[in-house]
XYZ file of N, CA and C in Angstrom:
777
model
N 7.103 -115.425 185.002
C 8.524 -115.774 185.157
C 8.694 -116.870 186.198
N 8.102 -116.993 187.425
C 8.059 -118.194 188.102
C 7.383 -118.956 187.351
N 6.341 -119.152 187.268
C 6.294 -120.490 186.540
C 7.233 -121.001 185.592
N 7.997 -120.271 184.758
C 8.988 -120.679 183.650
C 9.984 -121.275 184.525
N 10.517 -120.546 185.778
C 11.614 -121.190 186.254
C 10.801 -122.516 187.122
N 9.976 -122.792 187.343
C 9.530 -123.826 188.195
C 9.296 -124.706 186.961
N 9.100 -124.954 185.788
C 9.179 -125.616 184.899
C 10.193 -126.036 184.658
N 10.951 -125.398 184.484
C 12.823 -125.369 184.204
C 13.205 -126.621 184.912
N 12.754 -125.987 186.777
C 13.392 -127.078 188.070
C 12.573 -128.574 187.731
N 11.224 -128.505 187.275
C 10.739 -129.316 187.002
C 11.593 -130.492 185.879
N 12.238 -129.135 185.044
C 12.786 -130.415 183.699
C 14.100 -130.765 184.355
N 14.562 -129.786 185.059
C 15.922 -130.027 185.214
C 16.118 -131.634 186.308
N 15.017 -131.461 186.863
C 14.739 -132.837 188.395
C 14.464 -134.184 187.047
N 14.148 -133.918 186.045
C 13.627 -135.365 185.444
C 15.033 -135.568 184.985
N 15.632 -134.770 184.192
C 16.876 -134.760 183.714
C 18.012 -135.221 184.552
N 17.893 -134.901 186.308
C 18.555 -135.364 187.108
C 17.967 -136.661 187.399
N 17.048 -137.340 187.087
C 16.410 -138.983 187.184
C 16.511 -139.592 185.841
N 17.085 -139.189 184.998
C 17.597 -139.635 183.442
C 18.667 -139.765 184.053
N 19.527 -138.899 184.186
C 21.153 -139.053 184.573
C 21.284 -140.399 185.439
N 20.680 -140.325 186.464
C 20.837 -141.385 187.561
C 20.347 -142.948 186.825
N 19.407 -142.649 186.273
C 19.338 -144.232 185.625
C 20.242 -144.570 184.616
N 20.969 -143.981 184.169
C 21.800 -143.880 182.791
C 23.073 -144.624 183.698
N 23.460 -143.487 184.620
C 24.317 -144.355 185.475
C 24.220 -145.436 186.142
N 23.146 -145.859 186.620
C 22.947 -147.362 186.427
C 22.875 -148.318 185.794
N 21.998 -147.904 185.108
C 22.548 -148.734 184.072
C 24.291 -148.662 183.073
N 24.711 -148.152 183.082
C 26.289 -147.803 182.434
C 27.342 -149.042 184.070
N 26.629 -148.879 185.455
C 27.146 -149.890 185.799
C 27.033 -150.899 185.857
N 25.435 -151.323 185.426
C 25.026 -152.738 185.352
C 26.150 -153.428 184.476
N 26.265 -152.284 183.049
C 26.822 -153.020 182.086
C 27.908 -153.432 182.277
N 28.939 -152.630 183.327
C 29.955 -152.702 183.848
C 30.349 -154.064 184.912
N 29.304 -154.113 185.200
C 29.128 -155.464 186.543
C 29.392 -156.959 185.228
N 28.410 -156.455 184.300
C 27.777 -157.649 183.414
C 29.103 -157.533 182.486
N 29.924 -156.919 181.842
C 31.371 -156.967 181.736
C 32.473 -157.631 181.989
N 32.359 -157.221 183.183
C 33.197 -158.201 184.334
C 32.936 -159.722 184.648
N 31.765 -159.676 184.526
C 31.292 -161.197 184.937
C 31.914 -161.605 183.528
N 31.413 -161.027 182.365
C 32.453 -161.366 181.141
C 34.073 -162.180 180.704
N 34.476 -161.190 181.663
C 35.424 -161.092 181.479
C 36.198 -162.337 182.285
N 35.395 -162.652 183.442
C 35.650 -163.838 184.816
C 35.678 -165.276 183.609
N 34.333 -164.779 182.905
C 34.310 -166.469 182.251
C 35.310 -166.168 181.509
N 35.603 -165.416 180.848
C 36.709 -165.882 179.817
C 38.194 -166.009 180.079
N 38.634 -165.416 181.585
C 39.540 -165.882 182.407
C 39.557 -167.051 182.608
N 38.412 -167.507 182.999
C 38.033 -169.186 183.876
C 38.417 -169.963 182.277
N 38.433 -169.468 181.386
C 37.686 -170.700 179.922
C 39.399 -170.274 179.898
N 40.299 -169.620 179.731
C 41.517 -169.254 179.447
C 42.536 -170.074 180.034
N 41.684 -170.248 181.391
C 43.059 -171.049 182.357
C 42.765 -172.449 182.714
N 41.623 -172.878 181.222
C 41.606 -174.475 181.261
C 40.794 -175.544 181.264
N 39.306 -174.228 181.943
C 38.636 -175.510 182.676
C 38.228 -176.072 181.864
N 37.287 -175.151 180.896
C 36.724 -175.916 179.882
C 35.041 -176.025 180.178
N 34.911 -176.262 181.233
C 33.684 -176.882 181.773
C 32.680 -176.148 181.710
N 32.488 -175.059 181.901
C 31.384 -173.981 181.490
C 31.241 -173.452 180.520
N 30.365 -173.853 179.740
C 30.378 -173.286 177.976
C 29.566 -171.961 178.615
N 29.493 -171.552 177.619
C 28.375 -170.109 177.359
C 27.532 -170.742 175.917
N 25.994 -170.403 176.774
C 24.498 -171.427 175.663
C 24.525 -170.231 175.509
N 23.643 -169.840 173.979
C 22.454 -168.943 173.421
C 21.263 -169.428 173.457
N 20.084 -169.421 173.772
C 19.329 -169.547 173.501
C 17.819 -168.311 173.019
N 17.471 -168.757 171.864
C 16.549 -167.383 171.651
C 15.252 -168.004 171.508
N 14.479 -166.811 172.567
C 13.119 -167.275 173.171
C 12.435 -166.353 172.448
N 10.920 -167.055 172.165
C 10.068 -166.026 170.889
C 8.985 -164.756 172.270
N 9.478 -163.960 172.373
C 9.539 -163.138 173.261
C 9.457 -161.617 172.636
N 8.766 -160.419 173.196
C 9.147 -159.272 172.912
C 10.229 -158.531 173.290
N 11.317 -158.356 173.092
C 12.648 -157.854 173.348
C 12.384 -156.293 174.095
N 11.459 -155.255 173.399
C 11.419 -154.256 174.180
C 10.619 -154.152 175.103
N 9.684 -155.471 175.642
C 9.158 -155.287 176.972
C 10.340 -156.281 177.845
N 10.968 -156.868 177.257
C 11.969 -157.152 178.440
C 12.977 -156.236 178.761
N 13.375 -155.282 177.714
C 13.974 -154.962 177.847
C 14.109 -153.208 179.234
N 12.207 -153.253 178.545
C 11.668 -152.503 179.656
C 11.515 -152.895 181.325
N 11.487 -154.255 181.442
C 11.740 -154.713 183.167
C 13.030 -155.860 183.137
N 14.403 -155.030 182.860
C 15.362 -155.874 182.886
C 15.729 -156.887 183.746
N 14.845 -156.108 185.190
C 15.879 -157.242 186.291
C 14.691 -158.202 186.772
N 13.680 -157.754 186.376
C 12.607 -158.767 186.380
C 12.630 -160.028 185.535
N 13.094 -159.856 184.566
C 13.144 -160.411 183.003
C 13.753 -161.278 184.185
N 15.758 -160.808 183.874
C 16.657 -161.424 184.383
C 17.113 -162.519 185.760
N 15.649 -162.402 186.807
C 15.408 -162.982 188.066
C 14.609 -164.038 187.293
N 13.309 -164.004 186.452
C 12.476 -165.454 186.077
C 13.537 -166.109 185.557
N 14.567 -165.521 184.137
C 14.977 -166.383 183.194
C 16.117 -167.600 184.263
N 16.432 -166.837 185.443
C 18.183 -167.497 186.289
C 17.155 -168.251 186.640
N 15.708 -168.502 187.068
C 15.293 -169.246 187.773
C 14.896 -170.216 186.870
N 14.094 -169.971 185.720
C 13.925 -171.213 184.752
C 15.333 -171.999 184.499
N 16.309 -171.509 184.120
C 17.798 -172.351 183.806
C 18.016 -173.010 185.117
N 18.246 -173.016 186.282
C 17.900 -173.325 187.643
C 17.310 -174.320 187.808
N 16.207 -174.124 187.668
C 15.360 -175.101 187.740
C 15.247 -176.639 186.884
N 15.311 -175.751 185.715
C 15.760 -177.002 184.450
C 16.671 -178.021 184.847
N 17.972 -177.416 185.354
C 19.190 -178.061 185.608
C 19.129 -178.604 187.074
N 18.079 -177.949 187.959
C 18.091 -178.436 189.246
C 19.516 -178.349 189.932
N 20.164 -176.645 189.599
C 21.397 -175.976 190.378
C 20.133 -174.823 191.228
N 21.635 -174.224 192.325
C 21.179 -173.398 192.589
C 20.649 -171.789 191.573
N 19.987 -171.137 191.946
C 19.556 -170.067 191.054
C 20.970 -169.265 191.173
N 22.144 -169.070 191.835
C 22.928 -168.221 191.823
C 23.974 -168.595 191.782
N 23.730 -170.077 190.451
C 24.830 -170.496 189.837
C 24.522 -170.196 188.645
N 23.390 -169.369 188.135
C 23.345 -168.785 186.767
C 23.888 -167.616 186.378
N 24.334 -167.655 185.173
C 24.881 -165.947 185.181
C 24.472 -165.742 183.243
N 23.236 -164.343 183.688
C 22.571 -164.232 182.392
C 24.028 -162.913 181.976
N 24.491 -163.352 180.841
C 25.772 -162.595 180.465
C 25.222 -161.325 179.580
N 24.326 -161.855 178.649
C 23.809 -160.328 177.318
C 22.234 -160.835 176.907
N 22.042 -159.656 176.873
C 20.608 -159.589 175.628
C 20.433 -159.249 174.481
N 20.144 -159.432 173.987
C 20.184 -159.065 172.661
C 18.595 -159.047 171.678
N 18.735 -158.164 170.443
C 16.872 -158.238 169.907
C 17.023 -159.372 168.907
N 16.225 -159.747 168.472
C 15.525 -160.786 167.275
C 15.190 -161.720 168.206
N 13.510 -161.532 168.500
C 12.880 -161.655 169.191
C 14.016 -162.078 170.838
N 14.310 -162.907 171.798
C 15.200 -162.147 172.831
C 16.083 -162.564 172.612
N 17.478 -162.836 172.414
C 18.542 -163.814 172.177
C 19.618 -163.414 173.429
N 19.783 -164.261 174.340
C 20.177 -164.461 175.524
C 20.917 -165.261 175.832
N 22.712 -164.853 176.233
C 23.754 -166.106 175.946
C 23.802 -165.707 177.738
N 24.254 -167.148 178.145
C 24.082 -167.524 179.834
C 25.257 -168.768 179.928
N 25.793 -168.790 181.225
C 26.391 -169.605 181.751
C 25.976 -170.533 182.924
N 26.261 -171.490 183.493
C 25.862 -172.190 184.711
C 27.066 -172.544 185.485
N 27.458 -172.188 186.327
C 28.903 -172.461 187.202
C 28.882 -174.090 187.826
N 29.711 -174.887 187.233
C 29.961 -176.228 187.572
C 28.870 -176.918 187.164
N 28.242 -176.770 185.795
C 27.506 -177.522 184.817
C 28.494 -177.269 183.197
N 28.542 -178.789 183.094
C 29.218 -178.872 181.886
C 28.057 -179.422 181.054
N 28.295 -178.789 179.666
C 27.650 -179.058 178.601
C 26.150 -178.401 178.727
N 26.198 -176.992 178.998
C 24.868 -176.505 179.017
C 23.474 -176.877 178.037
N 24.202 -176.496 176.964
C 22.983 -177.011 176.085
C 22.835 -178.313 176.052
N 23.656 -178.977 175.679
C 23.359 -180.489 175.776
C 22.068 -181.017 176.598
N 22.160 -180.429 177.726
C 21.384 -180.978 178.653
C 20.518 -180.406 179.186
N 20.252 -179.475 178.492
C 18.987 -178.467 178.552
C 17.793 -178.910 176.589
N 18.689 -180.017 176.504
C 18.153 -180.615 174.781
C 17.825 -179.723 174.173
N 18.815 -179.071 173.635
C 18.656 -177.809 172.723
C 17.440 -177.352 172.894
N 16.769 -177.186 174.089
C 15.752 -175.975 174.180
C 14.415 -176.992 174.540
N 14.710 -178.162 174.538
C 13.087 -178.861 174.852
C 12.881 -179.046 176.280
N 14.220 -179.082 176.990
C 14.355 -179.445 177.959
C 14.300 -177.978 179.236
N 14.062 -176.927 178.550
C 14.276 -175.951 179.477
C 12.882 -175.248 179.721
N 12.404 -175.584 181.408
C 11.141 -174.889 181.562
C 11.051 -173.266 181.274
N 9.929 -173.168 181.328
C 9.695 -171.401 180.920
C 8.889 -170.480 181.682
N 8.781 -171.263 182.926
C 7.254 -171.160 183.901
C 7.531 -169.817 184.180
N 8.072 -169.399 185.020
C 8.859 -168.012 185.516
C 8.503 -166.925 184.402
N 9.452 -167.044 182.854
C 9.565 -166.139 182.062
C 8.228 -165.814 181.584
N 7.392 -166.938 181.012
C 5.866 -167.257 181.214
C 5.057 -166.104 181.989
N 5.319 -166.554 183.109
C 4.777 -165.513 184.200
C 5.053 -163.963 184.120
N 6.287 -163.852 183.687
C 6.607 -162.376 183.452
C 6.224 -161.920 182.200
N 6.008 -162.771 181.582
C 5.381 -162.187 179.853
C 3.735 -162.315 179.885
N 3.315 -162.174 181.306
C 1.991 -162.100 181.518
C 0.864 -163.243 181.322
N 1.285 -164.447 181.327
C 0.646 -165.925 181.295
C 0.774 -166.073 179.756
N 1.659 -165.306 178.435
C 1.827 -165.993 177.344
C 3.158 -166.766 177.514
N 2.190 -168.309 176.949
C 3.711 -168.912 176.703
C 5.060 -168.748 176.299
N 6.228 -168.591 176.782
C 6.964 -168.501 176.062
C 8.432 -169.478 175.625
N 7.911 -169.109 174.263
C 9.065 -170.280 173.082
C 9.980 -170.221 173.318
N 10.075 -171.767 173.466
C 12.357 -171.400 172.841
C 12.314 -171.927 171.410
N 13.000 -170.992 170.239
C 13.307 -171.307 169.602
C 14.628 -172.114 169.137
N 15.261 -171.491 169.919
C 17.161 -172.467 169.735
C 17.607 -172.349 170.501
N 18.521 -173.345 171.342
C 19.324 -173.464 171.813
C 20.923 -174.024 172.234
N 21.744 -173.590 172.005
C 23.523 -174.315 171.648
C 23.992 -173.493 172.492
N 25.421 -174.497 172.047
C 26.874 -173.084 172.520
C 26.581 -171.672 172.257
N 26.803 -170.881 172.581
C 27.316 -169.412 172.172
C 28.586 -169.785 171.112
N 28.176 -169.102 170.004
C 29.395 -168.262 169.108
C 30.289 -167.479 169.648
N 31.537 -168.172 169.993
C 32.438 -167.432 170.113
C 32.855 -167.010 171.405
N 31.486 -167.785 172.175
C 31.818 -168.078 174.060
C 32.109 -166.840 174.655
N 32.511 -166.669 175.481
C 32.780 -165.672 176.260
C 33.654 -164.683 176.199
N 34.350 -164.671 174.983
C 35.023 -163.874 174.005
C 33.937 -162.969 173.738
N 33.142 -163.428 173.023
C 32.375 -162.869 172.276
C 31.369 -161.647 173.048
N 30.916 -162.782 173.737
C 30.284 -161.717 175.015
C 30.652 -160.582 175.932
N 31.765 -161.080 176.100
C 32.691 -159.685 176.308
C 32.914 -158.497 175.739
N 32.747 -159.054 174.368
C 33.008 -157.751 173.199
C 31.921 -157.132 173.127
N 31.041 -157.809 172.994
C 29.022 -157.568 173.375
C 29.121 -156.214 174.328
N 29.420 -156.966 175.430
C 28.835 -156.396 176.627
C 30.131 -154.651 176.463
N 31.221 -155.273 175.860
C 32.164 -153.583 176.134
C 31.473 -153.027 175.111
N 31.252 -153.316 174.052
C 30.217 -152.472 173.116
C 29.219 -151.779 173.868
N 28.019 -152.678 174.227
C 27.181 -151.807 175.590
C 27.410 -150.705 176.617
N 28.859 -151.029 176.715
C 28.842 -150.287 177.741
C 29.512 -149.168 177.173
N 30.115 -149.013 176.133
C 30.732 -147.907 175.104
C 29.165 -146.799 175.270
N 28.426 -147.740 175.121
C 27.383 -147.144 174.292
C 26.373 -146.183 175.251
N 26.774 -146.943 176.453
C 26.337 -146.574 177.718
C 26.794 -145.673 178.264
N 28.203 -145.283 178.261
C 28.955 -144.153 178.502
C 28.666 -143.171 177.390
N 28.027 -143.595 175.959
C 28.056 -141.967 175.508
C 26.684 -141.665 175.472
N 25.633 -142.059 176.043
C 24.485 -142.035 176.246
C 24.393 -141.022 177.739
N 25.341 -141.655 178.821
C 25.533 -141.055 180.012
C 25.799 -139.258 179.762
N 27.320 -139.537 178.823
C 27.567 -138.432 178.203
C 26.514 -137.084 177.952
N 25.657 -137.750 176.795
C 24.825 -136.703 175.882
C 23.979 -136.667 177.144
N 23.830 -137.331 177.957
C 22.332 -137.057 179.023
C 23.073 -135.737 180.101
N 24.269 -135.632 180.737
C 25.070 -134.798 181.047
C 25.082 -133.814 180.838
N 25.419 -133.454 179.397
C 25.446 -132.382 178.525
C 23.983 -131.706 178.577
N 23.007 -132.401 178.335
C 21.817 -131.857 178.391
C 21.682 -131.538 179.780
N 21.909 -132.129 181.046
C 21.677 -131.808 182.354
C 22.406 -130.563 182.638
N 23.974 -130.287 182.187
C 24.373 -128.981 182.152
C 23.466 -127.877 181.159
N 23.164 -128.360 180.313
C 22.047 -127.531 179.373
C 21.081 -127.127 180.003
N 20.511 -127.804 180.784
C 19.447 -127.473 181.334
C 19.511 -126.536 182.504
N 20.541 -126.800 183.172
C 21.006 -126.265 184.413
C 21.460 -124.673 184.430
N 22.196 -124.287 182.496
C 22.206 -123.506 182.236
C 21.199 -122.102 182.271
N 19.848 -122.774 181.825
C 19.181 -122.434 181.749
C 18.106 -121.945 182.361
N 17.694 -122.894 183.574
C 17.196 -122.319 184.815
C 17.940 -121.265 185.564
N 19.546 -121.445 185.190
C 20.385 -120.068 186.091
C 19.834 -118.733 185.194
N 19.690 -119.068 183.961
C 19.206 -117.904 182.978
C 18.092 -117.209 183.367
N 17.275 -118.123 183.776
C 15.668 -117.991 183.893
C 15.313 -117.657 185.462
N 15.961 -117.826 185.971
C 16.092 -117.019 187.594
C 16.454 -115.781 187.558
N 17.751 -115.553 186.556
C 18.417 -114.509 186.440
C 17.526 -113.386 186.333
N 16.727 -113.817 185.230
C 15.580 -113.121 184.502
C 14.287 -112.705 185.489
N 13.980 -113.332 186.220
C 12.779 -113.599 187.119
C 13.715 -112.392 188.025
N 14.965 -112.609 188.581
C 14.876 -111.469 189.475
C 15.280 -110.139 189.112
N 15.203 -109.597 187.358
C 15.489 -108.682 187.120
C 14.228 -108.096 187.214
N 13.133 -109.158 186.857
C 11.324 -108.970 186.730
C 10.912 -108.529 188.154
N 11.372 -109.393 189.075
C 10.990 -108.764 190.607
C 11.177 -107.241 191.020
N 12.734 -106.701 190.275
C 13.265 -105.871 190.912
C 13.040 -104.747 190.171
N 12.247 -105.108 189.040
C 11.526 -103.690 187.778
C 9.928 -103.837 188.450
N 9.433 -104.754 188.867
C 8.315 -104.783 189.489
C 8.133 -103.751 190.809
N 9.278 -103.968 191.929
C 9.604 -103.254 193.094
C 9.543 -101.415 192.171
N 10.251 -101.355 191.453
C 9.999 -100.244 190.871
C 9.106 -99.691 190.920
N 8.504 -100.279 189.845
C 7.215 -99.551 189.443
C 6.342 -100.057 190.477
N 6.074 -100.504 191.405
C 5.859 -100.247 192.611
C 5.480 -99.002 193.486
N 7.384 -99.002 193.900
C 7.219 -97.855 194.547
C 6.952 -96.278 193.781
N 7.155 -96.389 191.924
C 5.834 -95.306 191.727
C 4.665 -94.656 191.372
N 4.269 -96.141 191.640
C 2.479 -96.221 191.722
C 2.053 -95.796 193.057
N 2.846 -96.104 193.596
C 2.605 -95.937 195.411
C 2.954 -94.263 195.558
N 3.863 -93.748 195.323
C 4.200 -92.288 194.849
C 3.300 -91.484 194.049
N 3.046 -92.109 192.891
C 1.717 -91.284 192.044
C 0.596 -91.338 193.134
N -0.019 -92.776 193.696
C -1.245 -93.018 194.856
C -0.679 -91.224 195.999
N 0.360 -91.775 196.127
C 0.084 -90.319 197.279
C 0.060 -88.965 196.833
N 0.445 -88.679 195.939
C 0.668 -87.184 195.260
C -0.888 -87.329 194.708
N -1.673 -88.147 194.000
C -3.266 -87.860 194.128
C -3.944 -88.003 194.927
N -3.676 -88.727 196.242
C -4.309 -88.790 197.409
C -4.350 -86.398 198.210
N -2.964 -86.722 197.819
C -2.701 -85.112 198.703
C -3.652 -84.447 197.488
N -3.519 -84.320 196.228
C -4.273 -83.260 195.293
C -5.581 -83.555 195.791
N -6.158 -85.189 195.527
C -7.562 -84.777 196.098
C -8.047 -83.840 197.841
N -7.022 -84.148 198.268
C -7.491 -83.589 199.953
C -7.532 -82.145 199.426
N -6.260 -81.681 198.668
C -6.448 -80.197 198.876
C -7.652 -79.544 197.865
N -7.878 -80.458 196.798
C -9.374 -80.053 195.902
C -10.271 -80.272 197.167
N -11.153 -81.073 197.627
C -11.434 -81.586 198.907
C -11.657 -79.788 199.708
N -10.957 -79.545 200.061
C -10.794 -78.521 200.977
C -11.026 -76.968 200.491
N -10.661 -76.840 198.765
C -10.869 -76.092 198.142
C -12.692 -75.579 198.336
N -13.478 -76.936 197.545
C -14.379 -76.999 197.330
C -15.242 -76.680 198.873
N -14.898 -77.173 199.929
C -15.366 -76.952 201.050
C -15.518 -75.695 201.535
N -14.378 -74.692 201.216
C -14.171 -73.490 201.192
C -15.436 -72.358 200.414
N -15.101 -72.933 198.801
C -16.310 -72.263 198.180
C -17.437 -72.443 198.419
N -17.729 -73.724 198.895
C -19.270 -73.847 199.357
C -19.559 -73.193 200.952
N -18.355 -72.746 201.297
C -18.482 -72.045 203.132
C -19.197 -70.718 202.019
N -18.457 -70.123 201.349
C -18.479 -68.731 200.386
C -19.502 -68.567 199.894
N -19.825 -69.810 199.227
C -21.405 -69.366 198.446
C -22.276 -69.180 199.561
N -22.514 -69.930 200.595
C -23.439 -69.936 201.715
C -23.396 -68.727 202.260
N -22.380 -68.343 202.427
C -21.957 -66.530 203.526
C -22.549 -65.738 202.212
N -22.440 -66.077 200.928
C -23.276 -65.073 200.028
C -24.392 -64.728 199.557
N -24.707 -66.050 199.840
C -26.010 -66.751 199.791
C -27.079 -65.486 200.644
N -26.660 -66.217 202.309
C -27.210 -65.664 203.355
C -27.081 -63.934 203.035
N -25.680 -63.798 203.294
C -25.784 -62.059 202.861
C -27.318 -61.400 201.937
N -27.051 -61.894 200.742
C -28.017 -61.521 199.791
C -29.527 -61.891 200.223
N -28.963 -62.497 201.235
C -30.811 -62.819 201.625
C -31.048 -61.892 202.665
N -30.157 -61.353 203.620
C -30.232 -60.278 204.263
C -30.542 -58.991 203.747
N -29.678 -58.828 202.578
C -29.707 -57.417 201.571
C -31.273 -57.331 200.477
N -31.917 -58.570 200.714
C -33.266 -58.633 200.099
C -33.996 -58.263 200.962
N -33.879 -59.073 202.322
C -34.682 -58.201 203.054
C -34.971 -57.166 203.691
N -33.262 -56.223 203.751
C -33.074 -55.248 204.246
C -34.168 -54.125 203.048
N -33.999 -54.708 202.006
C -34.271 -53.912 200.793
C -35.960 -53.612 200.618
N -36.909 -54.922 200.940
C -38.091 -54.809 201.036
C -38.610 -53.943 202.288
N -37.379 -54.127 203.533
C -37.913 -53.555 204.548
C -37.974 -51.740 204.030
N -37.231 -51.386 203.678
C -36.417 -50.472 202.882
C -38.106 -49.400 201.794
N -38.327 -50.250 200.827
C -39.152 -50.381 200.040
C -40.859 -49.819 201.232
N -40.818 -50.936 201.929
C -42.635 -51.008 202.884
C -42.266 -49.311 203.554
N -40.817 -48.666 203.901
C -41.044 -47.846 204.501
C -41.077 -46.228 203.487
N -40.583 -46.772 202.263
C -40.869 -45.590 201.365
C -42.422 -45.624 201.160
N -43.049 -46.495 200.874
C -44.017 -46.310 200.714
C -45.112 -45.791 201.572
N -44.629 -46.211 202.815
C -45.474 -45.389 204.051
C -45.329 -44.163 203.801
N -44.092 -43.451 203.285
C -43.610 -42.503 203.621
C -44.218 -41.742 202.493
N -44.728 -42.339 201.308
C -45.415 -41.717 200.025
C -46.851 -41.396 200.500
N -47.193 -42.659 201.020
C -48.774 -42.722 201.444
C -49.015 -41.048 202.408
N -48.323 -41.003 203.467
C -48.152 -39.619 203.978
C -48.181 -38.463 203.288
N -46.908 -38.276 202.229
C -47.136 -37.511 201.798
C -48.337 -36.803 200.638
N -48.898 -37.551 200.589
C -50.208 -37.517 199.672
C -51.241 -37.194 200.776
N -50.902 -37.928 201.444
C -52.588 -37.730 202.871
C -52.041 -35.853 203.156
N -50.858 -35.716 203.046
C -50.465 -34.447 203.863
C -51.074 -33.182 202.776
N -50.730 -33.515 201.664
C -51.509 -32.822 200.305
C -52.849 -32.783 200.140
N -53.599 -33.776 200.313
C -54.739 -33.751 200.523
C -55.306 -32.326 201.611
């Protein structure tokens, strides 16, 4: 029964490190939302000047997707670099799969793609490096479809998706939580039937401890008895021979006296 409940705490602690990343991530998406939502304020009230590029790099999507903020630190630095802005005038907006497809902005660079030459022009050294020294392709690069509209809708989708992910991980963490209360419950009904039968094994131990003393004492007794009978009868043998040597003297006489 302990081990079951130490298994339990065991699942229930991973389940509490599911939860916690879930919620991080559910705010990343939330951060990455917002930034959403900034460009399409900024594109709303005029400027114009910051498009939102796509560009899709021939890349594995679920190992980036496995070191997101790693991914997301090379790629701000290749666009960066390309453009020769600062790195924290990039803002990587969504990801997306078929092979990586990645729509981005640059704050006070107009005409992103343009001048990134639809993709010839944009180093890869960084992303390169994070995809483990394989090169990596750009296959296309333009405007974003639908600009920062679009991405917005992206990213609240994500984060829909993120909240019911948070959700079902919850549910299971109360599930689980359920269950270790079950499994304790259980463990100390096991302790307290254990204490039981315990204390009457320990009860039987003394009630045969006392029977053996008094067998013990019995036997000590009869063997005092056999010995005192023993001896007796060895007295009454010899009283008996003595008994015997003096009849016979007493025969021998009477024959000598006949004579």
């Amino acid at each position: 029964a302990e081990a079951e409940a130490a298994a339990a705490a065991e699942r229930q602690a991973a389940s509490d490190s599911d939860a916690t990343e879930a919620r991080r991530q559910a705010e990343a998406a939330a951060a990455e939302l917002q930034a959403a939502r900034d460009a399409t304020g900024a594109s709303s009230a005029g400027s114009g000047e910051e498009e939102v590029a796509e560009v899709v790099l021939d890349m594995d999507f679920e190992a980036v997707a496995a070191a997101r903020s790693d991914f997301d630190a090379a790629f701000c630095r290749d666009v960066a670099a390309s453009l020769g802005v600062d790195v924290g005038a990039v803002s990587l907006l969504s990801l997306a799969g078929g092979s990586v497809v990645a729509r981005f902005r640059v704050g006070g660079v107009q005409g992103v793609a343009a001048q990134l030459g639809g993709g010839s022009g944009l180093s890869t050294g960084a992303m390169t490096e994070f995809n483990g020294g394989s090169l990596v392709g750009v296959k296309s690069l333009g405007p974003a479809e639908g600009g920062a509209v679009a991405v917005a809708e992206a990213l609240s989708a994500e984060l829909e998706e993120a909240r019911a992910a948070l959700a079902a991980r919850d549910a299971g963490l109360r599930k689980q939580q359920a269950q270790v209360a079950a499994i304790k419950d259980k463990s100390k009904q096991f302790i307290v039937r254990l204490g039981d039968e315990k204390r009457s094994l320990e009860a039987a131990l003394a009630s045969s401890k006392a029977s053996y003393e008094e067998l013990s004492e019995r036997l000590g007794r009869s063997l005092d008895e056999k010995r005192s009978v023993a001896a007796a009868a060895s007295a009454a043998e010899a009283a008996s021979a003595e008994t015997r040597g003096e009849l016979d003297a007493l025969r021998s006489e009477a024959e000598a006296a006949r004579r």
